[in-house]
């Protein structure tokens, strides 16, 4: 494969429920399949040398879904904390979370913080899971943190350094499977120069072939950053 490997890819994992419905399966089976796909994509990215991945797992708006669905997704996250993320830890991958932790169950939050801490020295890549995340809310929260210091000036640097993704490169690519062509409050600040790839495939069916094709197409696109 050509060399211009993206430093960071953001992924909106969309289409889980439609995938399940078309197969006559339950909604939660769709999310289970989505979670498996996340794990595969982390492996592919690692093998191809993409160091940073940001997954949109649960948006601020997703709180409006049924209590059953919300609690199933939270359970997936909780299981991942005790099992899958432990595996990533051994692969020297750092785990981070973005989103409004205050809305999450306290026990889950504590576990998330523990995993973030335990993996903070890992340096062979970062996986960010956006949970209870909204891009606008992230910016508002960053601005509030800046103005807590009365003498602070509001600058791009000051806001950027108070975002949940601080230290992670802005996404070179944002992939949205599932057929919709919008960002839906994902990485509002960070996406200004991202290359977008909207594909019809539902997330659980996303293939390695499609992933490699996106990276190849990206490496051939000319990015001018406004110049
Ligand atoms: C969007 O598809 C997907 C979600 C709202 C949930 C995705 C969450 C996971 C895959 C779990 C991730 C787990 C960890 C550990 C980070 P949709 O339900 O909106 O599908 P639809 O567009 O077909 O309705």
PDB file of C-alpha atoms in Angstrom, residues 3-219:
ATOM      1  CA  UNK A   3       2.751   5.336   2.204  1.00  0.00           C
ATOM      2  CA  UNK A   4       0.619   8.341   3.150  1.00  0.00           C
ATOM      3  CA  UNK A   5      -0.972   6.599   6.093  1.00  0.00           C
ATOM      4  CA  UNK A   6      -3.390   8.796   8.071  1.00  0.00           C
ATOM      5  CA  UNK A   7      -2.343   9.618  11.618  1.00  0.00           C
ATOM      6  CA  UNK A   8      -5.885   9.604  12.899  1.00  0.00           C
ATOM      7  CA  UNK A   9      -9.228   8.210  11.736  1.00  0.00           C
ATOM      8  CA  UNK A  10     -12.615   9.039  13.231  1.00  0.00           C
ATOM      9  CA  UNK A  11     -15.434   6.541  12.771  1.00  0.00           C
ATOM     10  CA  UNK A  12     -19.188   7.008  13.184  1.00  0.00           C
ATOM     11  CA  UNK A  13     -20.411   3.461  13.777  1.00  0.00           C
ATOM     12  CA  UNK A  14     -23.813   3.689  12.123  1.00  0.00           C
ATOM     13  CA  UNK A  15     -26.322   1.143  10.843  1.00  0.00           C
ATOM     14  CA  UNK A  16     -26.252  -1.441  13.643  1.00  0.00           C
ATOM     15  CA  UNK A  17     -30.021  -1.546  14.114  1.00  0.00           C
ATOM     16  CA  UNK A  18     -30.831  -1.631  10.391  1.00  0.00           C
ATOM     17  CA  UNK A  19     -28.291  -4.442   9.967  1.00  0.00           C
ATOM     18  CA  UNK A  20     -30.023  -6.394  12.738  1.00  0.00           C
ATOM     19  CA  UNK A  21     -33.542  -5.644  11.498  1.00  0.00           C
ATOM     20  CA  UNK A  22     -32.741  -6.872   7.990  1.00  0.00           C
ATOM     21  CA  UNK A  23     -31.476 -10.110   9.446  1.00  0.00           C
ATOM     22  CA  UNK A  24     -34.486 -10.546  11.711  1.00  0.00           C
ATOM     23  CA  UNK A  25     -32.299 -10.050  14.786  1.00  0.00           C
ATOM     24  CA  UNK A  26     -32.802  -7.857  17.842  1.00  0.00           C
ATOM     25  CA  UNK A  27     -31.427  -4.327  18.176  1.00  0.00           C
ATOM     26  CA  UNK A  28     -28.968  -5.460  20.797  1.00  0.00           C
ATOM     27  CA  UNK A  29     -27.594  -8.130  18.442  1.00  0.00           C
ATOM     28  CA  UNK A  30     -26.831  -5.249  16.061  1.00  0.00           C
ATOM     29  CA  UNK A  31     -24.821  -3.427  18.709  1.00  0.00           C
ATOM     30  CA  UNK A  32     -23.048  -6.643  19.678  1.00  0.00           C
ATOM     31  CA  UNK A  33     -22.014  -7.085  16.025  1.00  0.00           C
ATOM     32  CA  UNK A  34     -20.968  -3.409  15.958  1.00  0.00           C
ATOM     33  CA  UNK A  35     -18.746  -3.920  18.958  1.00  0.00           C
ATOM     34  CA  UNK A  36     -17.102  -6.949  17.264  1.00  0.00           C
ATOM     35  CA  UNK A  37     -16.477  -4.816  14.195  1.00  0.00           C
ATOM     36  CA  UNK A  38     -14.821  -2.150  16.339  1.00  0.00           C
ATOM     37  CA  UNK A  39     -12.372  -4.775  17.578  1.00  0.00           C
ATOM     38  CA  UNK A  40     -11.590  -5.941  14.044  1.00  0.00           C
ATOM     39  CA  UNK A  41     -11.022  -2.391  12.838  1.00  0.00           C
ATOM     40  CA  UNK A  42      -8.625  -1.708  15.720  1.00  0.00           C
ATOM     41  CA  UNK A  43      -6.572  -4.711  14.528  1.00  0.00           C
ATOM     42  CA  UNK A  44      -6.626  -3.635  10.876  1.00  0.00           C
ATOM     43  CA  UNK A  45      -5.574  -0.102  11.770  1.00  0.00           C
ATOM     44  CA  UNK A  46      -2.779  -1.386  13.956  1.00  0.00           C
ATOM     45  CA  UNK A  47      -1.496  -3.621  11.160  1.00  0.00           C
ATOM     46  CA  UNK A  48      -1.634  -0.794   8.623  1.00  0.00           C
ATOM     47  CA  UNK A  49       0.134   1.680  10.919  1.00  0.00           C
ATOM     48  CA  UNK A  50      -2.793   4.004  11.723  1.00  0.00           C
ATOM     49  CA  UNK A  51      -1.936   5.099  15.243  1.00  0.00           C
ATOM     50  CA  UNK A  52      -5.043   6.920  16.404  1.00  0.00           C
ATOM     51  CA  UNK A  53      -8.686   5.884  16.163  1.00  0.00           C
ATOM     52  CA  UNK A  54     -11.682   7.791  17.489  1.00  0.00           C
ATOM     53  CA  UNK A  55     -14.969   5.846  17.651  1.00  0.00           C
ATOM     54  CA  UNK A  56     -18.369   7.467  18.092  1.00  0.00           C
ATOM     55  CA  UNK A  57     -19.998   4.889  20.384  1.00  0.00           C
ATOM     56  CA  UNK A  58     -22.786   6.816  22.111  1.00  0.00           C
ATOM     57  CA  UNK A  59     -23.857  10.383  21.414  1.00  0.00           C
ATOM     58  CA  UNK A  60     -25.466  12.901  23.774  1.00  0.00           C
ATOM     59  CA  UNK A  61     -28.639  12.370  21.699  1.00  0.00           C
ATOM     60  CA  UNK A  62     -28.507   8.566  22.139  1.00  0.00           C
ATOM     61  CA  UNK A  63     -29.692   9.058  25.748  1.00  0.00           C
ATOM     62  CA  UNK A  64     -33.180   9.370  24.179  1.00  0.00           C
ATOM     63  CA  UNK A  65     -33.181   5.710  23.095  1.00  0.00           C
ATOM     64  CA  UNK A  66     -35.118   3.101  25.070  1.00  0.00           C
ATOM     65  CA  UNK A  67     -33.771   2.333  28.565  1.00  0.00           C
ATOM     66  CA  UNK A  68     -33.194  -1.261  27.450  1.00  0.00           C
ATOM     67  CA  UNK A  69     -31.017  -0.237  24.509  1.00  0.00           C
ATOM     68  CA  UNK A  70     -29.108   2.356  26.546  1.00  0.00           C
ATOM     69  CA  UNK A  71     -28.372  -0.118  29.298  1.00  0.00           C
ATOM     70  CA  UNK A  72     -27.264  -2.740  26.760  1.00  0.00           C
ATOM     71  CA  UNK A  73     -24.749  -0.323  25.207  1.00  0.00           C
ATOM     72  CA  UNK A  74     -23.512   0.692  28.671  1.00  0.00           C
ATOM     73  CA  UNK A  75     -23.085  -3.015  29.476  1.00  0.00           C
ATOM     74  CA  UNK A  76     -21.003  -3.510  26.345  1.00  0.00           C
ATOM     75  CA  UNK A  77     -18.785  -0.637  27.447  1.00  0.00           C
ATOM     76  CA  UNK A  78     -18.527  -2.055  30.949  1.00  0.00           C
ATOM     77  CA  UNK A  79     -17.573  -5.501  29.644  1.00  0.00           C
ATOM     78  CA  UNK A  80     -15.008  -3.971  27.329  1.00  0.00           C
ATOM     79  CA  UNK A  81     -13.446  -2.200  30.303  1.00  0.00           C
ATOM     80  CA  UNK A  82     -12.838  -5.457  32.108  1.00  0.00           C
ATOM     81  CA  UNK A  83     -11.788  -7.544  29.147  1.00  0.00           C
ATOM     82  CA  UNK A  84     -11.140  -6.065  25.716  1.00  0.00           C
ATOM     83  CA  UNK A  85      -9.405  -2.901  26.903  1.00  0.00           C
ATOM     84  CA  UNK A  86      -7.161  -5.063  29.054  1.00  0.00           C
ATOM     85  CA  UNK A  87      -6.046  -6.818  25.847  1.00  0.00           C
ATOM     86  CA  UNK A  88      -5.332  -3.485  24.185  1.00  0.00           C
ATOM     87  CA  UNK A  89      -3.320  -2.484  27.221  1.00  0.00           C
ATOM     88  CA  UNK A  90      -1.023  -5.430  26.568  1.00  0.00           C
ATOM     89  CA  UNK A  91      -0.638  -4.311  22.953  1.00  0.00           C
ATOM     90  CA  UNK A  92       0.775  -1.014  24.255  1.00  0.00           C
ATOM     91  CA  UNK A  93      -2.312   0.898  23.105  1.00  0.00           C
ATOM     92  CA  UNK A  94      -3.582   3.826  25.096  1.00  0.00           C
ATOM     93  CA  UNK A  95      -7.319   4.050  25.847  1.00  0.00           C
ATOM     94  CA  UNK A  96      -9.096   7.352  26.250  1.00  0.00           C
ATOM     95  CA  UNK A  97     -12.694   8.433  26.555  1.00  0.00           C
ATOM     96  CA  UNK A  98     -14.370  11.565  25.260  1.00  0.00           C
ATOM     97  CA  UNK A  99     -17.767  12.816  26.350  1.00  0.00           C
ATOM     98  CA  UNK A 100     -19.733  14.028  29.319  1.00  0.00           C
ATOM     99  CA  UNK A 101     -18.746  11.597  32.060  1.00  0.00           C
ATOM    100  CA  UNK A 102     -21.139  13.293  34.521  1.00  0.00           C
ATOM    101  CA  UNK A 103     -24.122  11.690  32.789  1.00  0.00           C
ATOM    102  CA  UNK A 104     -22.685   8.176  33.078  1.00  0.00           C
ATOM    103  CA  UNK A 105     -23.150   5.787  36.020  1.00  0.00           C
ATOM    104  CA  UNK A 106     -20.502   6.562  38.624  1.00  0.00           C
ATOM    105  CA  UNK A 107     -19.174   3.005  38.750  1.00  0.00           C
ATOM    106  CA  UNK A 108     -18.600   3.027  35.002  1.00  0.00           C
ATOM    107  CA  UNK A 109     -16.865   6.388  35.179  1.00  0.00           C
ATOM    108  CA  UNK A 110     -14.469   5.204  37.833  1.00  0.00           C
ATOM    109  CA  UNK A 111     -13.554   2.173  35.717  1.00  0.00           C
ATOM    110  CA  UNK A 112     -13.062   4.366  32.671  1.00  0.00           C
ATOM    111  CA  UNK A 113     -10.747   6.653  34.584  1.00  0.00           C
ATOM    112  CA  UNK A 114      -8.822   3.668  35.910  1.00  0.00           C
ATOM    113  CA  UNK A 115      -8.275   2.278  32.390  1.00  0.00           C
ATOM    114  CA  UNK A 116      -7.230   5.709  31.115  1.00  0.00           C
ATOM    115  CA  UNK A 117      -4.724   5.989  33.924  1.00  0.00           C
ATOM    116  CA  UNK A 118      -3.377   2.449  33.558  1.00  0.00           C
ATOM    117  CA  UNK A 119      -2.749   2.900  29.826  1.00  0.00           C
ATOM    118  CA  UNK A 120      -1.554   6.494  29.925  1.00  0.00           C
ATOM    119  CA  UNK A 121       2.091   5.538  29.312  1.00  0.00           C
ATOM    120  CA  UNK A 122       1.279   3.276  26.339  1.00  0.00           C
ATOM    121  CA  UNK A 123       2.663   4.626  23.111  1.00  0.00           C
ATOM    122  CA  UNK A 124       1.887   2.336  20.220  1.00  0.00           C
ATOM    123  CA  UNK A 125      -1.420   3.974  19.363  1.00  0.00           C
ATOM    124  CA  UNK A 126      -4.523   5.402  20.969  1.00  0.00           C
ATOM    125  CA  UNK A 127      -8.138   4.278  20.845  1.00  0.00           C
ATOM    126  CA  UNK A 128     -10.646   6.922  21.891  1.00  0.00           C
ATOM    127  CA  UNK A 129     -14.214   5.877  22.647  1.00  0.00           C
ATOM    128  CA  UNK A 130     -16.685   8.765  22.518  1.00  0.00           C
ATOM    129  CA  UNK A 131     -19.422   7.995  25.005  1.00  0.00           C
ATOM    130  CA  UNK A 132     -22.159  10.445  25.980  1.00  0.00           C
ATOM    131  CA  UNK A 133     -20.346  12.657  23.504  1.00  0.00           C
ATOM    132  CA  UNK A 134     -21.438  15.743  21.615  1.00  0.00           C
ATOM    133  CA  UNK A 135     -19.060  18.021  19.729  1.00  0.00           C
ATOM    134  CA  UNK A 136     -20.803  21.257  20.696  1.00  0.00           C
ATOM    135  CA  UNK A 137     -20.983  20.263  24.338  1.00  0.00           C
ATOM    136  CA  UNK A 138     -17.253  19.429  24.224  1.00  0.00           C
ATOM    137  CA  UNK A 139     -16.486  22.936  22.922  1.00  0.00           C
ATOM    138  CA  UNK A 140     -18.732  24.613  25.526  1.00  0.00           C
ATOM    139  CA  UNK A 141     -17.089  22.616  28.272  1.00  0.00           C
ATOM    140  CA  UNK A 142     -13.612  23.554  26.972  1.00  0.00           C
ATOM    141  CA  UNK A 143     -14.522  27.270  26.899  1.00  0.00           C
ATOM    142  CA  UNK A 144     -15.848  27.043  30.449  1.00  0.00           C
ATOM    143  CA  UNK A 145     -12.583  25.484  31.563  1.00  0.00           C
ATOM    144  CA  UNK A 146     -10.638  28.319  29.911  1.00  0.00           C
ATOM    145  CA  UNK A 147     -12.690  31.036  31.609  1.00  0.00           C
ATOM    146  CA  UNK A 148     -12.343  29.416  35.018  1.00  0.00           C
ATOM    147  CA  UNK A 149      -9.011  31.175  34.966  1.00  0.00           C
ATOM    148  CA  UNK A 150     -10.135  34.824  35.084  1.00  0.00           C
ATOM    149  CA  UNK A 151      -7.075  36.204  33.288  1.00  0.00           C
ATOM    150  CA  UNK A 152      -7.168  33.691  30.485  1.00  0.00           C
ATOM    151  CA  UNK A 153      -7.642  34.782  26.919  1.00  0.00           C
ATOM    152  CA  UNK A 154      -9.960  32.677  24.778  1.00  0.00           C
ATOM    153  CA  UNK A 155      -7.775  31.472  21.929  1.00  0.00           C
ATOM    154  CA  UNK A 156      -7.875  28.472  19.607  1.00  0.00           C
ATOM    155  CA  UNK A 157      -4.934  26.987  21.494  1.00  0.00           C
ATOM    156  CA  UNK A 158      -6.645  27.483  24.859  1.00  0.00           C
ATOM    157  CA  UNK A 159      -9.857  25.846  23.661  1.00  0.00           C
ATOM    158  CA  UNK A 160      -8.033  23.055  21.791  1.00  0.00           C
ATOM    159  CA  UNK A 161      -6.000  22.159  24.836  1.00  0.00           C
ATOM    160  CA  UNK A 162      -9.154  21.709  26.924  1.00  0.00           C
ATOM    161  CA  UNK A 163     -10.916  19.345  24.538  1.00  0.00           C
ATOM    162  CA  UNK A 164     -11.320  15.686  25.484  1.00  0.00           C
ATOM    163  CA  UNK A 165      -9.144  14.680  22.531  1.00  0.00           C
ATOM    164  CA  UNK A 166      -6.269  16.964  23.493  1.00  0.00           C
ATOM    165  CA  UNK A 167      -2.926  15.599  22.289  1.00  0.00           C
ATOM    166  CA  UNK A 168      -4.477  13.394  19.607  1.00  0.00           C
ATOM    167  CA  UNK A 169      -4.058  14.620  16.023  1.00  0.00           C
ATOM    168  CA  UNK A 170      -7.220  15.924  14.341  1.00  0.00           C
ATOM    169  CA  UNK A 171      -8.782  13.171  12.226  1.00  0.00           C
ATOM    170  CA  UNK A 172      -7.350  13.044   8.699  1.00  0.00           C
ATOM    171  CA  UNK A 173     -10.312  10.908   7.737  1.00  0.00           C
ATOM    172  CA  UNK A 174     -13.828  10.536   9.065  1.00  0.00           C
ATOM    173  CA  UNK A 175     -15.678   7.411   7.966  1.00  0.00           C
ATOM    174  CA  UNK A 176     -19.436   7.107   8.270  1.00  0.00           C
ATOM    175  CA  UNK A 177     -20.951   3.818   7.185  1.00  0.00           C
ATOM    176  CA  UNK A 178     -24.736   3.346   7.116  1.00  0.00           C
ATOM    177  CA  UNK A 179     -25.624   5.678   4.252  1.00  0.00           C
ATOM    178  CA  UNK A 180     -26.134   9.020   6.070  1.00  0.00           C
ATOM    179  CA  UNK A 181     -24.039  11.965   4.955  1.00  0.00           C
ATOM    180  CA  UNK A 182     -23.670  14.090   8.036  1.00  0.00           C
ATOM    181  CA  UNK A 183     -21.440  14.491  11.072  1.00  0.00           C
ATOM    182  CA  UNK A 184     -24.175  14.369  13.734  1.00  0.00           C
ATOM    183  CA  UNK A 185     -22.246  16.346  16.358  1.00  0.00           C
ATOM    184  CA  UNK A 186     -19.064  14.257  16.026  1.00  0.00           C
ATOM    185  CA  UNK A 187     -15.689  16.004  16.429  1.00  0.00           C
ATOM    186  CA  UNK A 188     -17.135  19.427  15.611  1.00  0.00           C
ATOM    187  CA  UNK A 189     -13.932  21.295  16.462  1.00  0.00           C
ATOM    188  CA  UNK A 190     -11.462  18.704  15.209  1.00  0.00           C
ATOM    189  CA  UNK A 191     -12.980  17.919  11.791  1.00  0.00           C
ATOM    190  CA  UNK A 192     -12.367  21.160   9.891  1.00  0.00           C
ATOM    191  CA  UNK A 193      -9.838  19.618   7.492  1.00  0.00           C
ATOM    192  CA  UNK A 194     -10.940  15.991   7.652  1.00  0.00           C
ATOM    193  CA  UNK A 195     -11.582  14.083   4.456  1.00  0.00           C
ATOM    194  CA  UNK A 196     -15.042  12.497   4.604  1.00  0.00           C
ATOM    195  CA  UNK A 197     -15.928   9.023   3.464  1.00  0.00           C
ATOM    196  CA  UNK A 198     -19.639   8.232   3.545  1.00  0.00           C
ATOM    197  CA  UNK A 199     -20.376   4.657   2.570  1.00  0.00           C
ATOM    198  CA  UNK A 200     -23.640   2.720   2.287  1.00  0.00           C
ATOM    199  CA  UNK A 201     -22.450  -0.448   4.074  1.00  0.00           C
ATOM    200  CA  UNK A 202     -23.878  -0.939   7.563  1.00  0.00           C
ATOM    201  CA  UNK A 203     -21.170  -0.805  10.225  1.00  0.00           C
ATOM    202  CA  UNK A 204     -21.281  -4.538  11.141  1.00  0.00           C
ATOM    203  CA  UNK A 205     -20.615  -5.384   7.464  1.00  0.00           C
ATOM    204  CA  UNK A 206     -17.742  -2.921   7.025  1.00  0.00           C
ATOM    205  CA  UNK A 207     -14.884  -4.874   5.465  1.00  0.00           C
ATOM    206  CA  UNK A 208     -11.140  -4.702   5.515  1.00  0.00           C
ATOM    207  CA  UNK A 209     -11.234  -4.235   1.768  1.00  0.00           C
ATOM    208  CA  UNK A 210     -13.348  -1.076   2.182  1.00  0.00           C
ATOM    209  CA  UNK A 211     -11.054   0.171   4.931  1.00  0.00           C
ATOM    210  CA  UNK A 212      -7.953  -0.262   2.796  1.00  0.00           C
ATOM    211  CA  UNK A 213      -9.683   1.338  -0.191  1.00  0.00           C
ATOM    212  CA  UNK A 214     -10.474   4.430   1.902  1.00  0.00           C
ATOM    213  CA  UNK A 215      -6.895   4.722   3.092  1.00  0.00           C
ATOM    214  CA  UNK A 216      -5.617   4.334  -0.468  1.00  0.00           C
ATOM    215  CA  UNK A 217      -8.006   6.983  -1.776  1.00  0.00           C
ATOM    216  CA  UNK A 218      -7.042   9.326   1.052  1.00  0.00           C
ATOM    217  CA  UNK A 219      -3.364   8.890   0.290  1.00  0.00           C
TER     218      UNK A 219
END
